[in-house]
């Protein structure tokens, strides 16, 4: 007898449960709907329909990978971020919902600058999939963005994501070690840099430590290496009335604020993520202090 969607879903869920995957039923539905190109509603309404041999084999192979703790979106090769469909690749972090907090918080600033100046120039340091910059460009039509990264593979993926989402005309990329190869000034500097302490990486969930690239996670001994490098040169690349927005680790607000204050910045706002943790810091240049320097 031919297998049905229902029977394959049940088999997938049971296999994931047996492998200790917490959200077994949800992950099974997500993988099956993603692989077959069906909506979640269709999984329910078409549950009695037969599944061909080739599709069943693809689903079983994907479930094997998930049972070995590969994340759902790595297996599907793409994920949604702030309404954009983004391709993932070996050197790109899987964009996290926490980073949507950073986008949310910067959109009004980007809109305001674009309305005042006719355009808003954004640089996204360590752009990965391009998630943050592309989401800002998608929200504000008069904005233009430069995504930088140390990885060519990430930059290639970011460019493809810009094309996929109709944003390629306003998005460029540059390979650079933080500001090293960057020229000129920007209205908005944004970054979600690697900020996990090196010693903690080995304790992360297998989904993260084996599947997100280590260059996207490891922030050095104190988790602050990238912030130090960015803080050192940020004022040279920011328009006087520009803004700098950063994602931070839940316990880094004080340390990161001190690093940027030491370089002539003033904390404009600190924003918590949906879990109530400090997650985003927005700085402006401290004009009074800059005059004194
Ligand atoms: C935490 S990930 C963030 C990716 C993406 N912006 C996002 O939010 O999903 C950090 C990114 O910084 C990049 N990166 C690491 N070291 C870098 C360096 N020295 N210069 C520039 N980018 C770097 C990594 O390749 C990675 O893409």
Coordinates of C-alpha atoms and ligand atoms in Angstrom, one line a residue:
X1 CA 0.0 0.0 0.0
X2 CA 1.3 3.5 -0.9
X3 CA 2.4 5.6 2.0
X4 CA 0.4 8.7 2.9
X5 CA 1.4 12.1 4.1
X6 CA -0.1 11.2 7.5
X7 CA 1.8 7.9 7.9
X8 CA 5.1 9.5 6.8
X9 CA 4.5 12.4 9.2
X10 CA 3.8 10.1 12.1
X11 CA 6.9 8.0 11.3
X12 CA 9.1 11.1 11.1
X13 CA 7.8 12.5 14.4
X14 CA 8.4 9.2 16.2
X15 CA 11.9 8.9 14.8
X16 CA 12.8 12.5 16.0
X17 CA 11.2 11.8 19.4
X18 CA 13.3 8.7 19.8
X19 CA 16.4 10.7 18.9
X20 CA 15.6 13.1 21.8
X21 CA 14.6 16.1 19.6
X22 CA 12.4 18.3 21.8
X23 CA 10.0 19.7 19.2
X24 CA 9.7 16.5 17.3
X25 CA 6.2 16.9 15.9
X26 CA 6.8 20.6 14.9
X27 CA 10.2 19.8 13.2
X28 CA 8.7 16.9 11.3
X29 CA 5.9 19.1 10.0
X30 CA 8.3 21.9 9.1
X31 CA 10.6 19.5 7.2
X32 CA 7.9 17.7 5.3
X33 CA 6.1 20.9 4.3
X34 CA 9.4 22.5 3.3
X35 CA 10.6 19.6 1.3
X36 CA 7.2 19.0 -0.5
X37 CA 6.5 22.7 -1.0
X38 CA 3.2 22.4 0.9
X39 CA 1.7 24.8 3.4
X40 CA 1.2 23.6 7.0
X41 CA -2.6 23.7 6.4
X42 CA -2.2 21.4 3.3
X43 CA -0.4 18.9 5.5
X44 CA -3.6 18.5 7.4
X45 CA -6.1 18.7 4.6
X46 CA -4.2 16.4 2.3
X47 CA -3.0 14.0 5.0
X48 CA -4.6 11.0 3.3
X49 CA -2.9 11.5 -0.1
X50 CA -0.2 9.1 -1.2
X51 CA 3.5 10.2 -1.3
X52 CA 5.7 9.0 -4.1
X53 CA 8.8 6.9 -3.5
X54 CA 11.3 9.6 -4.4
X55 CA 9.7 12.1 -2.1
X56 CA 9.4 9.6 0.8
X57 CA 13.2 8.9 0.4
X58 CA 14.0 12.6 0.5
X59 CA 11.9 13.0 3.6
X60 CA 13.6 10.1 5.3
X61 CA 17.0 11.4 4.5
X62 CA 16.1 14.8 6.0
X63 CA 14.7 13.2 9.1
X64 CA 18.0 11.3 9.6
X65 CA 19.9 14.6 9.4
X66 CA 17.5 16.2 12.0
X67 CA 17.8 13.2 14.2
X68 CA 21.6 13.8 14.2
X69 CA 20.8 17.4 15.4
X70 CA 21.3 19.3 12.2
X71 CA 18.9 22.3 12.4
X72 CA 15.7 22.3 10.4
X73 CA 16.7 25.3 8.3
X74 CA 20.2 24.1 7.5
X75 CA 18.5 20.9 6.1
X76 CA 16.1 23.0 4.0
X77 CA 18.9 25.4 3.0
X78 CA 16.9 28.5 3.7
X79 CA 14.9 30.4 6.3
X80 CA 12.6 33.3 6.8
X81 CA 13.9 36.5 8.4
X82 CA 11.9 39.7 8.8
X83 CA 9.6 38.6 5.9
X84 CA 12.6 37.8 3.6
X85 CA 13.4 34.3 2.3
X86 CA 17.2 33.8 2.9
X87 CA 19.4 31.1 1.5
X88 CA 22.0 29.7 4.0
X89 CA 25.4 28.4 3.2
X90 CA 28.4 26.9 5.0
X91 CA 29.9 30.2 6.2
X92 CA 26.7 31.9 7.2
X93 CA 25.1 32.0 10.6
X94 CA 21.4 31.0 10.5
X95 CA 19.8 34.4 11.3
X96 CA 18.1 34.4 14.7
X97 CA 14.8 36.0 15.8
X98 CA 16.9 38.1 18.3
X99 CA 18.4 39.9 15.4
X100 CA 14.9 41.0 14.3
X101 CA 14.9 43.1 17.4
X102 CA 17.9 45.0 16.0
X103 CA 16.2 45.6 12.7
X104 CA 13.0 46.6 14.4
X105 CA 14.8 49.2 16.5
X106 CA 16.8 50.7 13.5
X107 CA 14.0 51.0 11.0
X108 CA 12.5 54.3 12.4
X109 CA 16.0 55.8 12.4
X110 CA 16.8 54.7 8.9
X111 CA 13.4 56.1 7.8
X112 CA 14.0 59.4 9.5
X113 CA 17.5 59.8 8.0
X114 CA 16.2 58.8 4.5
X115 CA 13.3 61.3 4.8
X116 CA 15.7 64.1 5.9
X117 CA 18.6 63.5 3.4
X118 CA 16.8 61.7 0.5
X119 CA 18.8 58.6 1.2
X120 CA 20.4 56.6 4.0
X121 CA 23.7 54.8 3.6
X122 CA 24.0 51.7 5.8
X123 CA 27.0 49.5 6.4
X124 CA 26.4 46.0 7.9
X125 CA 29.7 44.6 9.4
X126 CA 29.8 40.8 9.3
X127 CA 26.7 40.6 7.1
X128 CA 26.5 36.8 6.8
X129 CA 23.4 36.0 4.8
X130 CA 22.8 39.8 4.5
X131 CA 19.9 39.4 6.9
X132 CA 20.0 42.6 8.8
X133 CA 21.0 44.9 6.0
X134 CA 18.6 43.4 3.5
X135 CA 15.7 43.6 6.0
X136 CA 16.5 47.4 6.5
X137 CA 16.6 47.9 2.7
X138 CA 13.4 46.1 2.3
X139 CA 11.7 48.3 4.8
X140 CA 13.1 51.7 3.6
X141 CA 13.1 52.1 -0.2
X142 CA 15.5 55.1 -0.1
X143 CA 18.2 53.2 1.8
X144 CA 21.3 51.7 0.3
X145 CA 23.6 49.1 1.9
X146 CA 27.1 47.7 2.0
X147 CA 27.5 44.3 3.6
X148 CA 31.0 43.3 4.6
X149 CA 32.3 40.0 5.9
X150 CA 35.6 38.2 6.3
X151 CA 34.2 35.2 4.3
X152 CA 33.8 35.2 0.5
X153 CA 31.3 32.4 0.8
X154 CA 29.1 34.5 3.1
X155 CA 29.3 37.5 0.7
X156 CA 28.3 35.4 -2.2
X157 CA 25.3 34.1 -0.3
X158 CA 24.4 37.7 0.8
X159 CA 24.5 38.8 -2.9
X160 CA 22.3 35.9 -3.9
X161 CA 19.8 36.8 -1.1
X162 CA 19.7 40.4 -2.3
X163 CA 18.8 39.1 -5.8
X164 CA 16.2 36.6 -4.5
X165 CA 14.5 39.4 -2.7
X166 CA 14.7 42.1 -5.4
X167 CA 17.2 44.2 -3.4
X168 CA 20.4 43.7 -5.5
X169 CA 20.3 47.2 -7.0
X170 CA 20.7 48.8 -3.5
X171 CA 23.1 46.3 -2.0
X172 CA 26.8 45.9 -2.4
X173 CA 29.4 43.7 -0.7
X174 CA 33.0 44.1 0.4
X175 CA 35.4 41.5 1.8
X176 CA 36.9 43.2 4.8
X177 CA 38.3 42.4 8.3
X178 CA 35.9 44.7 10.1
X179 CA 36.7 48.3 8.9
X180 CA 40.1 47.5 7.3
X181 CA 39.1 47.7 3.6
X182 CA 36.2 50.1 4.2
X183 CA 36.3 53.7 2.8
X184 CA 34.0 56.6 3.5
X185 CA 31.3 57.5 6.0
X186 CA 27.9 56.0 6.6
X187 CA 24.6 57.2 8.1
X188 CA 24.1 53.9 9.9
X189 CA 26.6 51.4 11.0
X190 CA 25.1 48.1 12.1
X191 CA 26.6 44.8 13.3
X192 CA 25.8 41.5 14.9
X193 CA 29.3 40.4 15.4
X194 CA 30.5 37.1 16.9
X195 CA 30.1 37.6 20.7
X196 CA 30.3 34.2 22.4
X197 CA 33.3 33.7 24.7
X198 CA 35.7 31.1 23.2
X199 CA 35.5 28.9 26.4
X200 CA 31.7 28.6 26.0
X201 CA 31.6 27.4 22.4
X202 CA 32.1 23.7 23.4
X203 CA 29.1 23.9 25.7
X204 CA 26.6 25.1 23.1
X205 CA 23.9 22.9 21.7
X206 CA 25.0 20.6 18.9
X207 CA 22.7 22.4 16.5
X208 CA 24.8 25.5 17.1
X209 CA 28.4 24.3 17.7
X210 CA 28.4 21.8 14.8
X211 CA 26.3 23.7 12.3
X212 CA 26.9 27.4 12.7
X213 CA 30.3 28.5 11.4
X214 CA 32.7 29.1 14.3
X215 CA 33.8 32.5 12.8
X216 CA 30.2 33.7 13.3
X217 CA 30.2 32.7 17.0
X218 CA 33.6 33.1 18.6
X219 CA 34.1 36.5 20.1
X220 CA 37.5 35.7 21.8
X221 CA 38.4 35.2 25.4
X222 CA 35.8 37.7 26.7
X223 CA 33.5 37.7 23.7
X224 CA 34.4 41.3 23.1
X225 CA 37.1 41.1 20.3
X226 CA 34.9 42.2 17.5
X227 CA 33.3 45.1 19.5
X228 CA 36.9 46.3 20.3
X229 CA 37.9 46.3 16.6
X230 CA 34.7 48.0 15.6
X231 CA 34.8 50.6 18.3
X232 CA 38.3 51.6 17.4
X233 CA 37.5 52.9 13.9
X234 CA 33.7 53.5 14.0
X235 CA 33.8 57.3 14.4
X236 CA 36.0 57.6 11.3
X237 CA 33.3 55.9 9.2
X238 CA 30.1 57.4 10.8
X239 CA 28.5 60.7 9.7
X240 CA 28.4 63.2 12.5
X241 CA 24.7 62.7 13.0
X242 CA 24.7 59.0 12.2
X243 CA 23.9 56.0 14.4
X244 CA 25.5 52.8 15.3
X245 CA 23.4 49.8 16.2
X246 CA 24.8 46.6 17.7
X247 CA 23.5 43.2 18.8
X248 CA 25.1 42.0 22.0
X249 CA 25.2 39.0 24.3
X250 CA 22.7 39.1 27.2
X251 CA 25.4 40.0 29.7
X252 CA 27.5 42.4 27.6
X253 CA 25.6 45.7 27.9
X254 CA 28.0 47.3 30.4
X255 CA 31.2 46.1 28.8
X256 CA 30.2 47.1 25.2
X257 CA 28.9 50.5 26.3
X258 CA 32.2 51.2 28.1
X259 CA 34.2 50.3 24.9
X260 CA 32.1 52.6 22.7
X261 CA 32.0 55.4 25.3
X262 CA 35.8 55.3 25.4
X263 CA 35.8 56.0 21.7
X264 CA 33.5 59.1 21.9
X265 CA 30.1 57.5 21.6
X266 CA 27.0 58.0 23.8
X267 CA 24.4 55.3 24.4
X268 CA 21.1 56.4 22.9
X269 CA 19.0 53.4 23.7
X270 CA 19.3 49.8 25.0
X271 CA 16.6 47.4 23.9
X272 CA 15.7 43.9 25.3
X273 CA 14.8 40.9 23.1
X274 CA 11.5 39.1 23.4
X275 CA 13.0 36.9 26.2
X276 CA 13.7 40.0 28.3
X277 CA 17.5 40.0 27.8
X278 CA 19.6 43.0 26.9
X279 CA 20.1 42.5 23.1
X280 CA 20.5 45.8 21.2
X281 CA 22.5 48.9 21.8
X282 CA 22.2 52.1 19.7
X283 CA 24.9 54.7 20.0
X284 CA 25.4 58.2 18.6
X285 CA 28.5 60.3 18.5
X286 CA 29.0 62.3 21.6
X287 CA 29.5 65.7 19.9
X288 CA 30.4 67.5 23.1
X289 CA 33.1 65.0 23.9
X290 CA 34.4 64.9 20.3
X291 CA 34.9 68.7 20.5
X292 CA 37.0 68.3 23.7
X293 CA 39.2 65.7 22.1
Ligands
LIG1 C1 27.0 36.5 14.4 S1 27.4 36.4 12.7 C2 26.1 37.5 12.0 C3 25.7 37.3 10.6 C4 24.5 38.2 10.2 N1 24.8 39.6 10.3 C5 23.3 37.9 11.0 O1 23.0 38.7 11.9 O2 22.6 36.8 10.8 C6 28.9 37.3 12.5 C7 29.4 37.5 11.1 O3 30.7 38.2 11.2 C8 31.6 37.6 10.3 N2 33.0 37.9 10.8 C9 33.7 37.2 11.7 N3 34.9 37.8 11.8 C10 34.9 38.9 11.0 C11 35.9 39.9 10.7 N4 37.1 39.8 11.3 N5 35.6 40.8 9.9 C12 34.4 40.9 9.3 N6 33.4 39.9 9.5 C13 33.7 39.0 10.3 C14 31.2 36.2 10.2 O4 31.7 35.6 9.0 C15 29.7 36.2 10.3 O5 29.1 36.3 9.1

